[in-house]
Structures are given as C-alpha cells and as structure tokens.
mmCIF file with all atom_site columns, C-alpha atoms in Angstrom:
data_model
loop_
_atom_site.group_PDB
_atom_site.id
_atom_site.type_symbol
_atom_site.label_atom_id
_atom_site.label_alt_id
_atom_site.label_comp_id
_atom_site.label_asym_id
_atom_site.label_entity_id
_atom_site.label_seq_id
_atom_site.pdbx_PDB_ins_code
_atom_site.Cartn_x
_atom_site.Cartn_y
_atom_site.Cartn_z
_atom_site.occupancy
_atom_site.B_iso_or_equiv
_atom_site.pdbx_formal_charge
_atom_site.auth_seq_id
_atom_site.auth_comp_id
_atom_site.auth_asym_id
_atom_site.auth_atom_id
_atom_site.pdbx_PDB_model_num
ATOM 1   C CA . UNK A 1 1   ? -13.791 -11.564 -9.715  1.00 32.00 ? 222 UNK A CA 1
ATOM 2   C CA . UNK A 1 2   ? -14.536 -14.465 -12.028 1.00 35.00 ? 223 UNK A CA 1
ATOM 3   C CA . UNK A 1 3   ? -12.790 -17.817 -12.139 1.00 37.00 ? 224 UNK A CA 1
ATOM 4   C CA . UNK A 1 4   ? -13.238 -21.046 -13.995 1.00 37.00 ? 225 UNK A CA 1
ATOM 5   C CA . UNK A 1 5   ? -15.820 -23.067 -12.026 1.00 36.00 ? 226 UNK A CA 1
ATOM 6   C CA . UNK A 1 6   ? -14.684 -25.644 -9.511  1.00 37.00 ? 227 UNK A CA 1
ATOM 7   C CA . UNK A 1 7   ? -17.266 -28.076 -10.905 1.00 40.00 ? 228 UNK A CA 1
ATOM 8   C CA . UNK A 1 8   ? -14.942 -28.661 -13.861 1.00 43.00 ? 229 UNK A CA 1
ATOM 9   C CA . UNK A 1 9   ? -13.146 -31.119 -11.561 1.00 56.00 ? 230 UNK A CA 1
ATOM 10  C CA . UNK A 1 10  ? -9.715  -29.498 -11.717 1.00 63.00 ? 231 UNK A CA 1
ATOM 11  C CA . UNK A 1 11  ? -9.683  -27.314 -8.567  1.00 68.00 ? 232 UNK A CA 1
ATOM 12  C CA . UNK A 1 12  ? -5.955  -27.666 -7.913  1.00 70.00 ? 233 UNK A CA 1
ATOM 13  C CA . UNK A 1 13  ? -5.098  -26.224 -11.324 1.00 75.00 ? 234 UNK A CA 1
ATOM 14  C CA . UNK A 1 14  ? -7.476  -23.271 -11.565 1.00 76.00 ? 235 UNK A CA 1
ATOM 15  C CA . UNK A 1 15  ? -6.227  -19.737 -10.926 1.00 78.00 ? 236 UNK A CA 1
ATOM 16  C CA . UNK A 1 16  ? -8.931  -18.293 -8.736  1.00 77.00 ? 237 UNK A CA 1
ATOM 17  C CA . UNK A 1 17  ? -7.348  -14.852 -8.630  1.00 76.00 ? 238 UNK A CA 1
ATOM 18  C CA . UNK A 1 18  ? -7.256  -14.400 -12.422 1.00 86.00 ? 239 UNK A CA 1
ATOM 19  C CA . UNK A 1 19  ? -10.088 -12.015 -13.235 1.00 85.00 ? 240 UNK A CA 1
ATOM 20  C CA . UNK A 1 20  ? -11.917 -12.240 -16.550 1.00 89.00 ? 241 UNK A CA 1
ATOM 21  C CA . UNK A 1 21  ? -13.835 -9.043  -15.782 1.00 88.00 ? 242 UNK A CA 1
ATOM 22  C CA . UNK A 1 22  ? -10.946 -6.610  -15.327 1.00 90.00 ? 243 UNK A CA 1
ATOM 23  C CA . UNK A 1 23  ? -12.226 -3.872  -17.619 1.00 96.00 ? 244 UNK A CA 1
ATOM 24  C CA . UNK A 1 24  ? -13.279 -0.277  -16.902 1.00 95.00 ? 245 UNK A CA 1
ATOM 25  C CA . UNK A 1 25  ? -16.937 0.684   -16.790 1.00 96.00 ? 246 UNK A CA 1
ATOM 26  C CA . UNK A 1 26  ? -18.267 1.492   -20.216 1.00 97.00 ? 247 UNK A CA 1
ATOM 27  C CA . UNK A 1 27  ? -15.730 -0.691  -22.021 1.00 98.00 ? 248 UNK A CA 1
ATOM 28  C CA . UNK A 1 28  ? -17.052 -2.513  -25.064 1.00 98.00 ? 249 UNK A CA 1
ATOM 29  C CA . UNK A 1 29  ? -16.141 -6.161  -24.458 1.00 98.00 ? 250 UNK A CA 1
ATOM 30  C CA . UNK A 1 30  ? -16.619 -9.312  -26.529 1.00 98.00 ? 251 UNK A CA 1
ATOM 31  C CA . UNK A 1 31  ? -17.182 -12.608 -24.715 1.00 98.00 ? 252 UNK A CA 1
ATOM 32  C CA . UNK A 1 32  ? -15.903 -15.074 -27.305 1.00 98.00 ? 253 UNK A CA 1
ATOM 33  C CA . UNK A 1 33  ? -17.552 -18.433 -26.645 1.00 96.00 ? 254 UNK A CA 1
ATOM 34  C CA . UNK A 1 34  ? -19.988 -17.143 -24.019 1.00 95.00 ? 255 UNK A CA 1
ATOM 35  C CA . UNK A 1 35  ? -21.624 -20.533 -23.362 1.00 93.00 ? 256 UNK A CA 1
ATOM 36  C CA . UNK A 1 36  ? -24.099 -20.351 -20.482 1.00 93.00 ? 257 UNK A CA 1
ATOM 37  C CA . UNK A 1 37  ? -23.742 -16.574 -20.305 1.00 93.00 ? 258 UNK A CA 1
ATOM 38  C CA . UNK A 1 38  ? -22.476 -16.343 -16.722 1.00 93.00 ? 259 UNK A CA 1
ATOM 39  C CA . UNK A 1 39  ? -19.339 -14.414 -17.684 1.00 94.00 ? 260 UNK A CA 1
ATOM 40  C CA . UNK A 1 40  ? -21.311 -12.199 -20.042 1.00 95.00 ? 261 UNK A CA 1
ATOM 41  C CA . UNK A 1 41  ? -23.725 -11.312 -17.249 1.00 96.00 ? 262 UNK A CA 1
ATOM 42  C CA . UNK A 1 42  ? -20.843 -10.468 -14.920 1.00 95.00 ? 263 UNK A CA 1
ATOM 43  C CA . UNK A 1 43  ? -19.309 -8.183  -17.507 1.00 96.00 ? 264 UNK A CA 1
ATOM 44  C CA . UNK A 1 44  ? -22.636 -6.399  -17.908 1.00 96.00 ? 265 UNK A CA 1
ATOM 45  C CA . UNK A 1 45  ? -23.075 -6.153  -14.132 1.00 95.00 ? 266 UNK A CA 1
ATOM 46  C CA . UNK A 1 46  ? -19.627 -4.564  -13.847 1.00 95.00 ? 267 UNK A CA 1
ATOM 47  C CA . UNK A 1 47  ? -20.688 -1.816  -16.244 1.00 96.00 ? 268 UNK A CA 1
ATOM 48  C CA . UNK A 1 48  ? -19.257 -3.114  -19.512 1.00 97.00 ? 269 UNK A CA 1
ATOM 49  C CA . UNK A 1 49  ? -21.101 -2.942  -22.805 1.00 97.00 ? 270 UNK A CA 1
ATOM 50  C CA . UNK A 1 50  ? -20.696 -6.647  -23.403 1.00 97.00 ? 271 UNK A CA 1
ATOM 51  C CA . UNK A 1 51  ? -21.561 -8.749  -26.432 1.00 97.00 ? 272 UNK A CA 1
ATOM 52  C CA . UNK A 1 52  ? -21.453 -12.535 -26.614 1.00 97.00 ? 273 UNK A CA 1
ATOM 53  C CA . UNK A 1 53  ? -20.708 -14.815 -29.541 1.00 98.00 ? 274 UNK A CA 1
ATOM 54  C CA . UNK A 1 54  ? -20.837 -18.606 -29.599 1.00 96.00 ? 275 UNK A CA 1
ATOM 55  C CA . UNK A 1 55  ? -20.485 -21.208 -32.329 1.00 96.00 ? 276 UNK A CA 1
ATOM 56  C CA . UNK A 1 56  ? -23.429 -23.180 -30.908 1.00 94.00 ? 277 UNK A CA 1
ATOM 57  C CA . UNK A 1 57  ? -26.757 -22.035 -32.394 1.00 95.00 ? 278 UNK A CA 1
ATOM 58  C CA . UNK A 1 58  ? -28.718 -23.226 -29.360 1.00 95.00 ? 279 UNK A CA 1
ATOM 59  C CA . UNK A 1 59  ? -26.567 -21.302 -26.892 1.00 94.00 ? 280 UNK A CA 1
ATOM 60  C CA . UNK A 1 60  ? -26.784 -18.169 -29.024 1.00 93.00 ? 281 UNK A CA 1
ATOM 61  C CA . UNK A 1 61  ? -30.595 -18.440 -29.129 1.00 95.00 ? 282 UNK A CA 1
ATOM 62  C CA . UNK A 1 62  ? -30.761 -19.079 -25.391 1.00 94.00 ? 283 UNK A CA 1
ATOM 63  C CA . UNK A 1 63  ? -28.590 -16.049 -24.711 1.00 92.00 ? 284 UNK A CA 1
ATOM 64  C CA . UNK A 1 64  ? -30.794 -13.794 -26.805 1.00 95.00 ? 285 UNK A CA 1
ATOM 65  C CA . UNK A 1 65  ? -33.870 -15.298 -25.171 1.00 94.00 ? 286 UNK A CA 1
ATOM 66  C CA . UNK A 1 66  ? -32.426 -14.365 -21.784 1.00 94.00 ? 287 UNK A CA 1
ATOM 67  C CA . UNK A 1 67  ? -32.022 -10.759 -22.882 1.00 94.00 ? 288 UNK A CA 1
ATOM 68  C CA . UNK A 1 68  ? -28.302 -10.873 -23.646 1.00 94.00 ? 289 UNK A CA 1
ATOM 69  C CA . UNK A 1 69  ? -26.763 -9.245  -26.693 1.00 95.00 ? 290 UNK A CA 1
ATOM 70  C CA . UNK A 1 70  ? -25.493 -12.353 -28.426 1.00 95.00 ? 291 UNK A CA 1
ATOM 71  C CA . UNK A 1 71  ? -25.035 -13.939 -31.828 1.00 95.00 ? 292 UNK A CA 1
ATOM 72  C CA . UNK A 1 72  ? -23.881 -17.160 -33.449 1.00 97.00 ? 293 UNK A CA 1
ATOM 73  C CA . UNK A 1 73  ? -20.533 -17.198 -35.225 1.00 97.00 ? 294 UNK A CA 1
ATOM 74  C CA . UNK A 1 74  ? -17.270 -19.086 -35.460 1.00 97.00 ? 295 UNK A CA 1
ATOM 75  C CA . UNK A 1 75  ? -14.191 -17.741 -33.699 1.00 97.00 ? 296 UNK A CA 1
ATOM 76  C CA . UNK A 1 76  ? -12.428 -17.815 -37.068 1.00 97.00 ? 297 UNK A CA 1
ATOM 77  C CA . UNK A 1 77  ? -14.972 -15.487 -38.725 1.00 97.00 ? 298 UNK A CA 1
ATOM 78  C CA . UNK A 1 78  ? -16.333 -12.913 -36.276 1.00 98.00 ? 299 UNK A CA 1
ATOM 79  C CA . UNK A 1 79  ? -19.170 -10.717 -37.615 1.00 97.00 ? 300 UNK A CA 1
ATOM 80  C CA . UNK A 1 80  ? -17.733 -7.443  -36.301 1.00 98.00 ? 301 UNK A CA 1
ATOM 81  C CA . UNK A 1 81  ? -15.789 -4.562  -37.785 1.00 98.00 ? 302 UNK A CA 1
ATOM 82  C CA . UNK A 1 82  ? -12.097 -4.238  -37.061 1.00 98.00 ? 303 UNK A CA 1
ATOM 83  C CA . UNK A 1 83  ? -11.047 -2.510  -33.846 1.00 98.00 ? 304 UNK A CA 1
ATOM 84  C CA . UNK A 1 84  ? -14.531 -2.185  -32.344 1.00 98.00 ? 305 UNK A CA 1
ATOM 85  C CA . UNK A 1 85  ? -13.849 -3.793  -28.945 1.00 98.00 ? 306 UNK A CA 1
ATOM 86  C CA . UNK A 1 86  ? -11.898 -2.424  -26.002 1.00 98.00 ? 307 UNK A CA 1
ATOM 87  C CA . UNK A 1 87  ? -11.563 -5.923  -24.618 1.00 98.00 ? 308 UNK A CA 1
ATOM 88  C CA . UNK A 1 88  ? -12.077 -9.593  -25.395 1.00 98.00 ? 309 UNK A CA 1
ATOM 89  C CA . UNK A 1 89  ? -12.678 -12.475 -22.992 1.00 98.00 ? 310 UNK A CA 1
ATOM 90  C CA . UNK A 1 90  ? -12.142 -16.028 -24.203 1.00 97.00 ? 311 UNK A CA 1
ATOM 91  C CA . UNK A 1 91  ? -12.190 -19.063 -21.906 1.00 95.00 ? 312 UNK A CA 1
ATOM 92  C CA . UNK A 1 92  ? -10.894 -22.355 -23.316 1.00 94.00 ? 313 UNK A CA 1
ATOM 93  C CA . UNK A 1 93  ? -12.347 -21.919 -26.805 1.00 95.00 ? 314 UNK A CA 1
ATOM 94  C CA . UNK A 1 94  ? -9.172  -22.322 -28.848 1.00 95.00 ? 315 UNK A CA 1
ATOM 95  C CA . UNK A 1 95  ? -8.853  -26.131 -28.469 1.00 93.00 ? 316 UNK A CA 1
ATOM 96  C CA . UNK A 1 96  ? -11.840 -26.422 -30.814 1.00 93.00 ? 317 UNK A CA 1
ATOM 97  C CA . UNK A 1 97  ? -10.766 -23.864 -33.430 1.00 93.00 ? 318 UNK A CA 1
ATOM 98  C CA . UNK A 1 98  ? -8.252  -23.216 -36.157 1.00 92.00 ? 319 UNK A CA 1
ATOM 99  C CA . UNK A 1 99  ? -5.835  -21.539 -33.735 1.00 93.00 ? 320 UNK A CA 1
ATOM 100 C CA . UNK A 1 100 ? -4.060  -19.200 -36.122 1.00 93.00 ? 321 UNK A CA 1
ATOM 101 C CA . UNK A 1 101 ? -7.272  -17.877 -37.677 1.00 95.00 ? 322 UNK A CA 1
ATOM 102 C CA . UNK A 1 102 ? -8.970  -17.506 -34.294 1.00 97.00 ? 323 UNK A CA 1
ATOM 103 C CA . UNK A 1 103 ? -6.067  -15.496 -32.860 1.00 98.00 ? 324 UNK A CA 1
ATOM 104 C CA . UNK A 1 104 ? -6.032  -13.330 -35.986 1.00 98.00 ? 325 UNK A CA 1
ATOM 105 C CA . UNK A 1 105 ? -9.759  -12.613 -35.630 1.00 98.00 ? 326 UNK A CA 1
ATOM 106 C CA . UNK A 1 106 ? -9.411  -11.827 -31.925 1.00 98.00 ? 327 UNK A CA 1
ATOM 107 C CA . UNK A 1 107 ? -6.646  -9.355  -32.766 1.00 98.00 ? 328 UNK A CA 1
ATOM 108 C CA . UNK A 1 108 ? -8.615  -7.862  -35.655 1.00 98.00 ? 329 UNK A CA 1
ATOM 109 C CA . UNK A 1 109 ? -11.702 -6.927  -33.617 1.00 98.00 ? 330 UNK A CA 1
ATOM 110 C CA . UNK A 1 110 ? -9.620  -5.618  -30.688 1.00 98.00 ? 331 UNK A CA 1
ATOM 111 C CA . UNK A 1 111 ? -8.750  -1.936  -30.887 1.00 98.00 ? 332 UNK A CA 1
ATOM 112 C CA . UNK A 1 112 ? -5.112  -0.813  -30.649 1.00 98.00 ? 333 UNK A CA 1
ATOM 113 C CA . UNK A 1 113 ? -4.321  -0.608  -26.939 1.00 98.00 ? 334 UNK A CA 1
ATOM 114 C CA . UNK A 1 114 ? -7.146  -3.005  -26.103 1.00 98.00 ? 335 UNK A CA 1
ATOM 115 C CA . UNK A 1 115 ? -6.840  -6.010  -23.786 1.00 98.00 ? 336 UNK A CA 1
ATOM 116 C CA . UNK A 1 116 ? -7.805  -9.658  -24.176 1.00 98.00 ? 337 UNK A CA 1
ATOM 117 C CA . UNK A 1 117 ? -8.047  -12.066 -21.229 1.00 97.00 ? 338 UNK A CA 1
ATOM 118 C CA . UNK A 1 118 ? -7.692  -15.613 -22.511 1.00 97.00 ? 339 UNK A CA 1
ATOM 119 C CA . UNK A 1 119 ? -7.328  -19.132 -21.122 1.00 95.00 ? 340 UNK A CA 1
ATOM 120 C CA . UNK A 1 120 ? -6.362  -22.320 -22.937 1.00 96.00 ? 341 UNK A CA 1
ATOM 121 C CA . UNK A 1 121 ? -5.836  -26.035 -22.353 1.00 95.00 ? 342 UNK A CA 1
ATOM 122 C CA . UNK A 1 122 ? -2.170  -26.972 -22.117 1.00 95.00 ? 343 UNK A CA 1
ATOM 123 C CA . UNK A 1 123 ? -0.517  -30.369 -22.537 1.00 96.00 ? 344 UNK A CA 1
ATOM 124 C CA . UNK A 1 124 ? -0.947  -31.054 -18.816 1.00 94.00 ? 345 UNK A CA 1
ATOM 125 C CA . UNK A 1 125 ? -4.727  -31.092 -19.211 1.00 93.00 ? 346 UNK A CA 1
ATOM 126 C CA . UNK A 1 126 ? -4.587  -34.087 -21.532 1.00 94.00 ? 347 UNK A CA 1
ATOM 127 C CA . UNK A 1 127 ? -1.728  -35.778 -19.670 1.00 93.00 ? 348 UNK A CA 1
ATOM 128 C CA . UNK A 1 128 ? -3.717  -35.707 -16.456 1.00 91.00 ? 349 UNK A CA 1
ATOM 129 C CA . UNK A 1 129 ? -6.722  -37.284 -18.163 1.00 88.00 ? 350 UNK A CA 1
ATOM 130 C CA . UNK A 1 130 ? -4.498  -39.883 -19.826 1.00 92.00 ? 351 UNK A CA 1
ATOM 131 C CA . UNK A 1 131 ? -2.704  -40.940 -16.649 1.00 90.00 ? 352 UNK A CA 1
ATOM 132 C CA . UNK A 1 132 ? -5.374  -40.463 -13.972 1.00 85.00 ? 353 UNK A CA 1
ATOM 133 C CA . UNK A 1 133 ? -8.679  -40.770 -15.849 1.00 79.00 ? 354 UNK A CA 1
ATOM 134 C CA . UNK A 1 134 ? -10.997 -43.240 -14.127 1.00 84.00 ? 355 UNK A CA 1
ATOM 135 C CA . UNK A 1 135 ? -12.818 -44.207 -17.295 1.00 87.00 ? 356 UNK A CA 1
ATOM 136 C CA . UNK A 1 136 ? -11.367 -45.475 -20.559 1.00 89.00 ? 357 UNK A CA 1
ATOM 137 C CA . UNK A 1 137 ? -13.355 -42.896 -22.505 1.00 90.00 ? 358 UNK A CA 1
ATOM 138 C CA . UNK A 1 138 ? -11.468 -40.078 -20.785 1.00 89.00 ? 359 UNK A CA 1
ATOM 139 C CA . UNK A 1 139 ? -8.135  -41.753 -21.414 1.00 92.00 ? 360 UNK A CA 1
ATOM 140 C CA . UNK A 1 140 ? -9.054  -42.248 -25.076 1.00 92.00 ? 361 UNK A CA 1
ATOM 141 C CA . UNK A 1 141 ? -10.080 -38.593 -25.311 1.00 91.00 ? 362 UNK A CA 1
ATOM 142 C CA . UNK A 1 142 ? -6.710  -37.534 -23.917 1.00 92.00 ? 363 UNK A CA 1
ATOM 143 C CA . UNK A 1 143 ? -4.796  -39.851 -26.247 1.00 94.00 ? 364 UNK A CA 1
ATOM 144 C CA . UNK A 1 144 ? -6.504  -38.522 -29.362 1.00 94.00 ? 365 UNK A CA 1
ATOM 145 C CA . UNK A 1 145 ? -6.025  -34.886 -28.264 1.00 94.00 ? 366 UNK A CA 1
ATOM 146 C CA . UNK A 1 146 ? -2.294  -35.488 -27.804 1.00 95.00 ? 367 UNK A CA 1
ATOM 147 C CA . UNK A 1 147 ? -1.997  -37.384 -31.096 1.00 94.00 ? 368 UNK A CA 1
ATOM 148 C CA . UNK A 1 148 ? -3.977  -34.752 -32.982 1.00 94.00 ? 369 UNK A CA 1
ATOM 149 C CA . UNK A 1 149 ? -1.921  -31.903 -31.531 1.00 95.00 ? 370 UNK A CA 1
ATOM 150 C CA . UNK A 1 150 ? 1.375   -33.552 -32.408 1.00 94.00 ? 371 UNK A CA 1
ATOM 151 C CA . UNK A 1 151 ? 0.132   -34.104 -35.965 1.00 93.00 ? 372 UNK A CA 1
ATOM 152 C CA . UNK A 1 152 ? -1.093  -30.501 -36.140 1.00 91.00 ? 373 UNK A CA 1
ATOM 153 C CA . UNK A 1 153 ? 2.238   -29.159 -34.863 1.00 89.00 ? 374 UNK A CA 1
ATOM 154 C CA . UNK A 1 154 ? 4.138   -30.955 -37.626 1.00 90.00 ? 375 UNK A CA 1
ATOM 155 C CA . UNK A 1 155 ? 1.741   -30.607 -40.565 1.00 90.00 ? 376 UNK A CA 1
ATOM 156 C CA . UNK A 1 156 ? -0.502  -27.648 -39.740 1.00 86.00 ? 377 UNK A CA 1
ATOM 157 C CA . UNK A 1 157 ? -3.492  -29.943 -40.292 1.00 87.00 ? 378 UNK A CA 1
ATOM 158 C CA . UNK A 1 158 ? -5.734  -31.935 -37.976 1.00 88.00 ? 379 UNK A CA 1
ATOM 159 C CA . UNK A 1 159 ? -6.292  -35.661 -38.110 1.00 90.00 ? 380 UNK A CA 1
ATOM 160 C CA . UNK A 1 160 ? -9.491  -36.645 -39.959 1.00 90.00 ? 381 UNK A CA 1
ATOM 161 C CA . UNK A 1 161 ? -12.850 -37.193 -38.296 1.00 86.00 ? 382 UNK A CA 1
ATOM 162 C CA . UNK A 1 162 ? -13.198 -38.257 -34.676 1.00 83.00 ? 383 UNK A CA 1
ATOM 163 C CA . UNK A 1 163 ? -9.466  -37.992 -33.989 1.00 86.00 ? 384 UNK A CA 1
ATOM 164 C CA . UNK A 1 164 ? -9.114  -34.394 -35.081 1.00 88.00 ? 385 UNK A CA 1
ATOM 165 C CA . UNK A 1 165 ? -11.734 -32.396 -33.196 1.00 89.00 ? 386 UNK A CA 1
ATOM 166 C CA . UNK A 1 166 ? -9.593  -31.052 -30.321 1.00 92.00 ? 387 UNK A CA 1
ATOM 167 C CA . UNK A 1 167 ? -6.046  -29.818 -29.764 1.00 94.00 ? 388 UNK A CA 1
ATOM 168 C CA . UNK A 1 168 ? -4.227  -28.425 -26.761 1.00 95.00 ? 389 UNK A CA 1
ATOM 169 C CA . UNK A 1 169 ? -2.335  -25.134 -26.955 1.00 97.00 ? 390 UNK A CA 1
ATOM 170 C CA . UNK A 1 170 ? 1.397   -24.568 -26.553 1.00 95.00 ? 391 UNK A CA 1
ATOM 171 C CA . UNK A 1 171 ? 3.167   -21.369 -25.525 1.00 95.00 ? 392 UNK A CA 1
ATOM 172 C CA . UNK A 1 172 ? 5.418   -21.653 -28.567 1.00 94.00 ? 393 UNK A CA 1
ATOM 173 C CA . UNK A 1 173 ? 2.598   -21.756 -31.118 1.00 96.00 ? 394 UNK A CA 1
ATOM 174 C CA . UNK A 1 174 ? 0.601   -19.077 -29.347 1.00 97.00 ? 395 UNK A CA 1
ATOM 175 C CA . UNK A 1 175 ? 3.537   -16.681 -29.212 1.00 96.00 ? 396 UNK A CA 1
ATOM 176 C CA . UNK A 1 176 ? 4.122   -17.181 -32.927 1.00 96.00 ? 397 UNK A CA 1
ATOM 177 C CA . UNK A 1 177 ? 0.518   -16.175 -33.604 1.00 97.00 ? 398 UNK A CA 1
ATOM 178 C CA . UNK A 1 178 ? 0.847   -13.171 -31.303 1.00 98.00 ? 399 UNK A CA 1
ATOM 179 C CA . UNK A 1 179 ? 3.923   -11.913 -33.146 1.00 97.00 ? 400 UNK A CA 1
ATOM 180 C CA . UNK A 1 180 ? 2.003   -12.136 -36.402 1.00 97.00 ? 401 UNK A CA 1
ATOM 181 C CA . UNK A 1 181 ? -0.969  -10.140 -35.069 1.00 97.00 ? 402 UNK A CA 1
ATOM 182 C CA . UNK A 1 182 ? 0.610   -7.308  -33.020 1.00 96.00 ? 403 UNK A CA 1
ATOM 183 C CA . UNK A 1 183 ? -0.393  -8.851  -29.696 1.00 98.00 ? 404 UNK A CA 1
ATOM 184 C CA . UNK A 1 184 ? 1.826   -8.510  -26.636 1.00 98.00 ? 405 UNK A CA 1
ATOM 185 C CA . UNK A 1 185 ? 1.512   -11.291 -24.069 1.00 97.00 ? 406 UNK A CA 1
ATOM 186 C CA . UNK A 1 186 ? 1.797   -11.242 -20.293 1.00 96.00 ? 407 UNK A CA 1
ATOM 187 C CA . UNK A 1 187 ? 1.483   -14.827 -18.999 1.00 93.00 ? 408 UNK A CA 1
ATOM 188 C CA . UNK A 1 188 ? 0.260   -15.642 -15.509 1.00 92.00 ? 409 UNK A CA 1
ATOM 189 C CA . UNK A 1 189 ? 2.025   -18.633 -13.903 1.00 90.00 ? 410 UNK A CA 1
ATOM 190 C CA . UNK A 1 190 ? -0.327  -21.514 -13.143 1.00 90.00 ? 411 UNK A CA 1
ATOM 191 C CA . UNK A 1 191 ? -0.008  -24.982 -11.550 1.00 88.00 ? 412 UNK A CA 1
ATOM 192 C CA . UNK A 1 192 ? 1.402   -27.764 -13.729 1.00 90.00 ? 413 UNK A CA 1
ATOM 193 C CA . UNK A 1 193 ? 0.985   -31.518 -14.046 1.00 90.00 ? 414 UNK A CA 1
ATOM 194 C CA . UNK A 1 194 ? 4.245   -33.423 -14.599 1.00 91.00 ? 415 UNK A CA 1
ATOM 195 C CA . UNK A 1 195 ? 5.843   -30.122 -15.558 1.00 92.00 ? 416 UNK A CA 1
ATOM 196 C CA . UNK A 1 196 ? 3.297   -29.324 -18.274 1.00 93.00 ? 417 UNK A CA 1
ATOM 197 C CA . UNK A 1 197 ? 0.727   -26.505 -18.058 1.00 93.00 ? 418 UNK A CA 1
ATOM 198 C CA . UNK A 1 198 ? -2.831  -27.646 -17.407 1.00 93.00 ? 419 UNK A CA 1
ATOM 199 C CA . UNK A 1 199 ? -4.488  -24.285 -18.041 1.00 94.00 ? 420 UNK A CA 1
ATOM 200 C CA . UNK A 1 200 ? -2.647  -21.415 -19.732 1.00 95.00 ? 421 UNK A CA 1
ATOM 201 C CA . UNK A 1 201 ? -3.631  -17.867 -18.771 1.00 96.00 ? 422 UNK A CA 1
ATOM 202 C CA . UNK A 1 202 ? -2.625  -14.943 -20.994 1.00 97.00 ? 423 UNK A CA 1
ATOM 203 C CA . UNK A 1 203 ? -3.298  -11.235 -20.772 1.00 97.00 ? 424 UNK A CA 1
ATOM 204 C CA . UNK A 1 204 ? -2.907  -9.830  -24.275 1.00 98.00 ? 425 UNK A CA 1
ATOM 205 C CA . UNK A 1 205 ? -2.535  -6.231  -25.361 1.00 98.00 ? 426 UNK A CA 1
ATOM 206 C CA . UNK A 1 206 ? -2.790  -5.057  -28.946 1.00 98.00 ? 427 UNK A CA 1
ATOM 207 C CA . UNK A 1 207 ? 0.047   -2.725  -29.848 1.00 96.00 ? 428 UNK A CA 1
ATOM 208 C CA . UNK A 1 208 ? -0.925  0.839   -30.746 1.00 90.00 ? 429 UNK A CA 1
#
C-alpha cells in the first residue's frame, strides 16, 4: 500500500490507508506526474503495465534512464489515445495545471469503467502554511496561492507571473469538472485544518 511520504512534513493530515496501487494485475495504468518514479515502480511490482508521464523533462529522462516506460508531457495534453488506460494515478499534480483541461484529459485517456486515484491540495494546505509557517517565504507562498485561487474561482484565469503559478482545489470546482467528463466521484474523508481540507482524496470511475 502506498501513501504520501511522511517527509512532506504533514504527517497528521496524510491518509496512510489510501492506496494508490489498488489495481488488478495486468491493468494498464498511467502515473500522471510520476516524479521520482517510486509510485510507478510500485505499480509495476504489483503486476500493472504502468506508464509514467511528467511535465519535467529532466524527470522524464531520468525515468527512462532507470528503465521505466515514461515520457514528457503536460497534464493538459496527454500523448495517448482515448480510453487506453484501465487506471490513472495522480498525486497532487492539479495545483500546477489548468484544472478543467487536466481533468478532461484524465477522463479522455481512461476507459469507460476505469478508475482514477487522485489527490489534491485543499484550502487547508495553504491556510496551515499561512498561519503556522516558520519562515516568511512559506507564508508568502500560502498567501499567493490563496489569492490566486480566489481570482481563478471568480474569473477563470490565474494572476500574472509569480502570483499565478499555483492554486488549491475545491470540491465544488472538481465536481463540476467531473460532471462534464462522465466521472463519478467517491471521496475519502481526510483530516482538516480549521475546517478546511488539507489533502483531498478522490476515487473516480468513468461511466460506461
């Protein structure tokens, strides 16, 4: 069973019993934003035919150099045919994407009846940084994420430059995207900070 690593510094908010490798042997699974490749390796070890994609050219090269099936691409423009994956795994990638397009691409490459296991940053992630961050840089990061997300929620656009690189996700926006892309959502309750979700965990199924 895989969990988000404790070294992220948020151990009280991580669901350690949420598995990102809950797929049958032989399933064709996409690891969207595979990063260091640890999750991709676990999927392969569990018998999945797993493929990784990451926006970072260096990580994609490193993955291929380590013998993984991996490529470079943006979450908003995946280089795969429609309906080719039985499953998709995506850990905290959406804060750095165009949410609506990324959800649409995830749904497009997932076959009808397929499952996606996805985690996101919620408002509580930024609130905790803003109110408990030990360094001003972390508090500034949290402030600009909150400001950018509020602007995005109202206008559908991000703030320019430095202020607009990251947003947190909300259940309301995500569910709107799911309705538009034939995805059914089963949320998993997770710890909150000041009543706001820190990490959001969704199990998604594409309607047949």
